Coordinates of C-alpha atoms in Angstrom, one line a residue:
M1 CA -112.6 -54.1 -110.8
A2 CA -109.9 -52.8 -108.5
S3 CA -108.7 -56.2 -107.6
E4 CA -108.7 -57.6 -111.0
R5 CA -106.3 -54.4 -112.0
Q6 CA -104.1 -55.1 -109.1
T7 CA -103.8 -58.9 -110.1
D8 CA -103.0 -58.1 -113.8
T9 CA -99.9 -55.8 -112.5
E10 CA -98.8 -58.6 -110.1
Y11 CA -98.7 -60.8 -113.1
A12 CA -97.1 -58.2 -115.7
R13 CA -94.1 -57.1 -113.3
P14 CA -92.5 -60.3 -112.9
L15 CA -93.2 -61.0 -116.8
R16 CA -91.4 -57.8 -117.6
R17 CA -88.2 -58.6 -115.6
I18 CA -88.0 -62.0 -117.0
F19 CA -88.1 -60.2 -120.5
V20 CA -85.8 -57.9 -119.8
G21 CA -83.5 -60.3 -118.1
L22 CA -83.5 -62.9 -121.3
L23 CA -82.7 -59.6 -123.5
A24 CA -79.9 -58.7 -121.6
V25 CA -78.4 -62.1 -121.6
V26 CA -79.2 -62.6 -125.4
L27 CA -77.3 -59.1 -125.8
I28 CA -74.6 -60.3 -123.7
A29 CA -74.4 -63.6 -125.5
V30 CA -74.1 -61.8 -129.1
F31 CA -71.7 -59.4 -127.9
L32 CA -69.3 -62.3 -126.6
V33 CA -69.7 -64.1 -129.8
W34 CA -69.0 -61.3 -132.1
R35 CA -65.7 -60.6 -129.6
I36 CA -64.5 -63.9 -129.3
D37 CA -61.5 -64.4 -131.7
S38 CA -61.5 -68.3 -132.6
P39 CA -61.7 -70.3 -135.7
R40 CA -64.7 -72.2 -134.7
V41 CA -66.9 -69.0 -133.4
E42 CA -65.7 -67.4 -136.8
R43 CA -67.3 -70.2 -138.6
F44 CA -70.2 -70.0 -136.7
R45 CA -70.6 -66.1 -137.2
M46 CA -70.1 -66.6 -141.0
A47 CA -72.8 -69.1 -141.0
V48 CA -75.2 -67.0 -138.9
I49 CA -74.5 -64.2 -141.7
D50 CA -75.1 -66.5 -144.6
T51 CA -78.6 -67.5 -142.9
V52 CA -79.9 -64.2 -141.6
V53 CA -78.5 -61.6 -143.8
P54 CA -80.1 -62.6 -147.4
S55 CA -83.5 -62.9 -145.6
F56 CA -83.3 -59.3 -144.7
D57 CA -83.0 -57.8 -148.1
W58 CA -86.5 -56.8 -148.0
A59 CA -85.7 -54.7 -144.7
I60 CA -82.3 -53.1 -146.1
A61 CA -84.0 -52.2 -149.5
P62 CA -85.8 -49.0 -147.9
V63 CA -82.4 -47.7 -146.4
T64 CA -80.6 -48.6 -149.6
Q65 CA -83.2 -46.5 -151.5
A66 CA -83.2 -43.6 -149.0
T67 CA -79.2 -43.4 -149.3
A68 CA -79.2 -43.7 -152.9
L69 CA -82.0 -40.8 -153.3
L70 CA -80.0 -38.6 -150.9
D71 CA -77.0 -39.1 -152.7
D72 CA -79.0 -38.2 -156.0
F73 CA -80.2 -35.2 -154.4
R74 CA -76.7 -34.0 -153.4
S75 CA -75.3 -34.8 -156.9
Y76 CA -78.2 -32.7 -158.4
A77 CA -77.4 -29.8 -156.2
R78 CA -73.7 -29.9 -157.1
I79 CA -74.7 -30.0 -161.0
M80 CA -76.9 -27.0 -160.3
E81 CA -74.2 -24.9 -158.6
Q82 CA -71.6 -26.0 -161.2
N83 CA -74.4 -24.9 -164.0
Q84 CA -74.8 -21.5 -162.5
Q85 CA -71.0 -21.1 -162.2
L86 CA -70.5 -22.2 -165.9
R87 CA -73.6 -19.7 -166.8
R88 CA -71.5 -17.0 -165.1
E89 CA -68.1 -18.1 -166.8
L90 CA -69.7 -18.1 -170.2
Q91 CA -71.3 -14.6 -169.6
Q92 CA -67.8 -13.4 -168.8
M93 CA -66.2 -15.1 -171.8
R94 CA -68.7 -13.6 -174.1
A95 CA -67.8 -10.0 -172.6
W96 CA -64.0 -10.7 -173.1
R97 CA -64.8 -12.2 -176.5
E98 CA -66.6 -8.7 -177.5
A99 CA -63.6 -7.0 -176.0
A100 CA -61.1 -9.1 -177.9
L101 CA -62.9 -8.6 -181.0
Q102 CA -63.1 -4.8 -180.8
L103 CA -59.5 -4.9 -179.8
E104 CA -58.4 -6.7 -182.9
Q105 CA -60.4 -4.8 -185.2
R106 CA -58.7 -1.6 -183.6
N107 CA -55.2 -3.2 -184.0
A108 CA -55.9 -4.0 -187.7
E109 CA -57.2 -0.2 -188.2
L110 CA -54.4 1.2 -186.5
L111 CA -51.7 -1.2 -188.4
D112 CA -53.4 -0.2 -191.6
L113 CA -53.4 3.3 -191.0
N114 CA -49.8 3.2 -189.9
Q115 CA -48.7 1.0 -192.6
V116 CA -47.0 -1.3 -190.4
R117 CA -44.8 -4.0 -191.9
L118 CA -44.4 -6.9 -189.8
D119 CA -41.0 -8.8 -189.5
P120 CA -41.4 -12.0 -191.5
Q121 CA -38.3 -13.2 -190.2
L122 CA -39.5 -13.1 -186.9
T123 CA -40.8 -16.9 -186.3
H124 CA -40.2 -19.2 -183.3
V125 CA -39.6 -22.8 -182.4
T126 CA -40.9 -24.3 -179.3
G127 CA -39.1 -26.5 -177.0
V128 CA -40.1 -28.5 -173.7
V129 CA -38.4 -27.7 -170.5
M130 CA -36.4 -31.0 -169.8
A131 CA -34.8 -30.0 -166.3
D132 CA -34.3 -27.1 -164.0
S133 CA -30.8 -26.6 -163.3
G134 CA -31.3 -23.5 -161.2
S135 CA -29.7 -23.0 -157.8
P136 CA -29.5 -20.3 -154.9
F137 CA -27.1 -18.5 -157.3
R138 CA -28.2 -19.2 -160.9
N139 CA -31.8 -19.4 -162.3
S140 CA -31.8 -21.2 -165.8
V141 CA -33.6 -23.9 -167.3
L142 CA -32.7 -26.8 -170.2
L143 CA -34.5 -27.1 -173.7
N144 CA -34.7 -30.1 -175.6
V145 CA -33.9 -27.9 -178.6
G146 CA -30.4 -26.9 -179.9
A147 CA -28.1 -26.4 -182.8
R148 CA -29.8 -28.7 -185.0
D149 CA -32.9 -26.6 -184.8
G150 CA -31.0 -23.5 -185.9
L151 CA -30.6 -21.9 -182.5
V152 CA -28.2 -19.2 -181.8
D153 CA -26.9 -17.6 -178.5
G154 CA -28.8 -14.6 -177.3
W155 CA -32.2 -15.2 -179.0
A156 CA -35.1 -14.5 -176.8
V157 CA -37.3 -17.0 -174.9
M158 CA -40.7 -16.6 -174.0
D159 CA -43.5 -18.6 -172.5
G160 CA -47.2 -18.2 -173.2
L161 CA -47.4 -14.7 -172.2
G162 CA -44.3 -12.8 -171.8
L163 CA -40.6 -12.6 -171.8
A164 CA -38.8 -15.4 -170.0
G165 CA -35.1 -15.3 -170.8
R166 CA -32.4 -15.7 -173.2
I167 CA -30.4 -18.5 -174.8
A168 CA -27.1 -18.5 -173.1
G169 CA -25.4 -21.8 -174.3
V170 CA -26.3 -24.1 -177.2
G171 CA -25.6 -27.4 -177.8
Q172 CA -26.4 -30.1 -180.6
R173 CA -29.7 -31.4 -179.0
T174 CA -30.2 -29.3 -176.1
S175 CA -29.7 -25.5 -175.1
R176 CA -29.6 -23.5 -171.8
V177 CA -32.1 -20.6 -171.0
V178 CA -30.7 -17.9 -168.5
L179 CA -34.0 -16.5 -167.0
L180 CA -34.8 -12.9 -166.2
T181 CA -34.3 -13.6 -162.5
D182 CA -30.9 -14.7 -162.6
S183 CA -28.5 -12.4 -161.2
A184 CA -26.4 -12.3 -164.7
S185 CA -29.2 -11.3 -166.6
R186 CA -29.5 -7.7 -167.8
V187 CA -32.1 -6.6 -170.4
P188 CA -32.7 -3.3 -172.0
V189 CA -36.7 -2.4 -171.3
V190 CA -39.1 0.4 -171.8
V191 CA -41.7 1.3 -169.5
Q192 CA -45.0 2.6 -171.1
P193 CA -46.9 5.1 -171.4
S194 CA -44.2 7.3 -170.0
G195 CA -41.6 5.7 -172.6
Q196 CA -38.5 5.9 -170.2
R197 CA -35.8 3.5 -170.7
A198 CA -34.2 1.4 -168.2
M199 CA -32.6 -1.7 -167.4
L200 CA -33.9 -4.9 -166.1
S201 CA -31.2 -6.4 -163.6
G202 CA -31.8 -10.0 -162.3
D203 CA -31.0 -10.6 -158.5
N204 CA -32.2 -14.1 -157.9
S205 CA -35.9 -12.9 -156.6
A206 CA -38.9 -13.2 -158.1
F207 CA -39.1 -9.7 -159.0
P208 CA -35.8 -8.2 -160.7
L209 CA -35.0 -4.6 -160.4
L210 CA -35.4 -1.7 -162.6
D211 CA -32.5 0.2 -162.8
F212 CA -30.9 3.3 -164.6
V213 CA -34.4 4.9 -165.0
E214 CA -34.2 8.4 -166.5
D215 CA -36.9 9.9 -164.1
P216 CA -38.2 7.5 -161.5
D217 CA -40.7 10.0 -160.5
D218 CA -42.9 9.7 -163.7
L219 CA -43.3 5.7 -163.0
R220 CA -46.3 4.4 -161.3
P221 CA -46.9 1.0 -160.1
G222 CA -49.0 -1.2 -162.6
D223 CA -47.1 0.6 -165.6
R224 CA -46.1 -1.8 -168.8
V225 CA -42.7 -2.9 -169.2
V226 CA -41.6 -4.2 -172.9
S227 CA -38.3 -4.9 -174.3
S228 CA -36.4 -2.7 -176.0
D229 CA -34.2 -3.2 -179.2
D230 CA -31.0 -1.1 -177.6
G231 CA -28.1 -3.0 -178.6
G232 CA -29.7 -5.3 -180.6
V233 CA -30.3 -8.0 -178.1
F234 CA -34.0 -8.6 -178.2
P235 CA -36.8 -7.6 -180.4
A236 CA -38.5 -4.5 -179.3
G237 CA -42.3 -4.6 -177.9
L238 CA -42.2 -8.1 -176.2
L239 CA -44.2 -8.0 -172.9
V240 CA -42.0 -8.3 -169.8
G241 CA -44.5 -7.1 -167.0
E242 CA -45.3 -4.5 -164.8
V243 CA -44.0 -2.0 -162.3
V244 CA -44.4 -2.8 -158.7
L245 CA -43.1 -0.9 -155.6
S246 CA -41.3 -3.1 -153.1
R247 CA -40.9 -2.6 -149.4
D248 CA -37.8 -0.9 -149.6
R249 CA -38.9 1.8 -152.2
R250 CA -37.2 0.3 -155.1
L251 CA -38.6 -0.4 -158.5
R252 CA -39.2 -4.0 -159.6
V253 CA -40.9 -5.8 -162.2
R254 CA -43.6 -8.5 -161.5
L255 CA -42.9 -10.5 -164.5
A256 CA -45.8 -11.8 -166.8
A257 CA -44.0 -15.2 -167.5
D258 CA -45.4 -18.0 -165.1
Y259 CA -42.1 -19.3 -163.7
G260 CA -43.8 -21.8 -161.4
R261 CA -45.1 -23.7 -164.5
L262 CA -42.6 -23.5 -167.2
E263 CA -43.1 -26.5 -169.1
F264 CA -42.8 -25.4 -172.6
L265 CA -41.0 -22.4 -173.9
R266 CA -40.9 -20.4 -177.2
V267 CA -37.5 -19.5 -178.8
L268 CA -37.7 -16.3 -181.2
R269 CA -35.7 -16.7 -184.2
S270 CA -34.3 -13.2 -184.6
R271 CA -31.7 -11.5 -187.2
P272 CA -29.6 -8.8 -186.7
L273 CA -30.7 -5.4 -187.9
E274 CA -29.0 -4.4 -191.4
E275 CA -26.3 -1.2 -190.6
I276 CA -26.7 1.6 -192.9
T277 CA -23.2 2.6 -193.7
S278 CA -23.8 5.3 -196.4
T279 CA -25.2 8.9 -195.7
G280 CA -27.2 8.8 -198.7
E281 CA -26.4 12.6 -199.3
L282 CA -28.7 13.5 -196.5
I283 CA -26.2 15.8 -194.6
L284 CA -23.7 17.2 -197.1
P285 CA -25.0 18.9 -200.7
P286 CA -23.6 17.1 -203.9
E287 CA -20.2 18.9 -204.9
V288 CA -20.4 21.3 -208.1
D289 CA -17.3 21.6 -210.3
S290 CA -16.3 25.1 -210.8
A291 CA -14.3 26.8 -213.6
P292 CA -11.6 28.8 -212.5
E293 CA -11.9 32.5 -213.1
T294 CA -10.4 34.0 -216.3
P295 CA -9.2 37.7 -216.2
G296 CA -10.6 40.1 -218.6
P297 CA -9.7 43.1 -220.1
E298 CA -8.6 46.3 -217.9
G299 CA -11.7 47.9 -216.6
E300 CA -14.1 44.8 -216.8
T301 CA -15.4 42.6 -214.3
P302 CA -14.0 39.0 -214.6
S303 CA -16.9 36.8 -215.4
V304 CA -17.2 33.7 -213.3
T305 CA -18.7 30.6 -215.1
G306 CA -22.2 29.5 -214.4
I307 CA -23.4 33.0 -213.1
V308 CA -25.8 34.9 -215.3
T309 CA -25.8 38.4 -215.5
P310 CA -29.2 40.1 -215.4
N311 CA -30.3 42.0 -218.4
I312 CA -30.7 45.5 -216.8
A313 CA -30.8 48.6 -219.0
P314 CA -28.6 51.6 -218.7
P315 CA -30.0 54.6 -217.1
L316 CA -31.1 57.4 -219.6
A317 CA -29.0 60.2 -220.3
P318 CA -30.1 63.8 -219.6
V319 CA -31.7 65.9 -222.6
P320 CA -30.1 69.0 -223.4
D321 CA -32.2 72.1 -223.3
A322 CA -31.4 72.9 -226.8
A323 CA -33.0 69.9 -228.2
R324 CA -36.3 70.3 -226.4
T325 CA -39.0 71.9 -228.6
D326 CA -42.3 73.5 -227.4
G327 CA -44.2 71.0 -229.6

């Protein structure tokens, strides 16, 4: 038994060595065939591929199916994640929708209580930003609307949310808008809720300065800034932004308009306010025509027209004692 096992081992070792040597030679030959850059070898490689690869479809099919299954699983995981994110956003939107409905109802109630009459002349025209003519010393854009659309210098320009600038130059088909960040821009504003009036001054930075504040100590970061109708330049109540405190401890405004994506701008058609020239008899009473005094006889008080003398009886004279009777 031991001799037979030793004989098998002696035959197996040479066969194993021969097999390993042949495998190494085959691998080296395949490597050389795939590495040689020759037209004949290239034709030989293509012929081998055309002959061998179609016959291995049954072997490649499981790998292909496993890869497709893995891709489907990853796609399903992404879809589940997106579905959960959409559900969270939908829940948040429902909350915002409810808040918006309540605010709209509250606003309607307040407008009805105050009997507010909205200005029917405050309409708008929307234009497309054609080019940005800004520079380190000027911040402005060009619109594709002009005099043919009824634009006038000085009208307020807004983006989708806040005040962006004003019209400063009108052509027949185009107009130029000076942004609030321009160094030549000066806009009167009101800071809420304190109600203080100030001047928004551009300095070619993203956060314009808040100058000429009555009492800066009453302002807090986050206070709402809206436009003022002082000087008749802008309509009152347009959203401008919120108050921020810069590193140099100066009051600035974070603008509500998105200057990074100014694609469409809305120009507000505003009309000048009607001036009241008459006092309307609110200060002075109406003048009364008075007749001149006429002198009367001696001993009599001169009568004045328009003055009524009260009807007062003269005092009773004393009764003499002889006239008194016991009865």
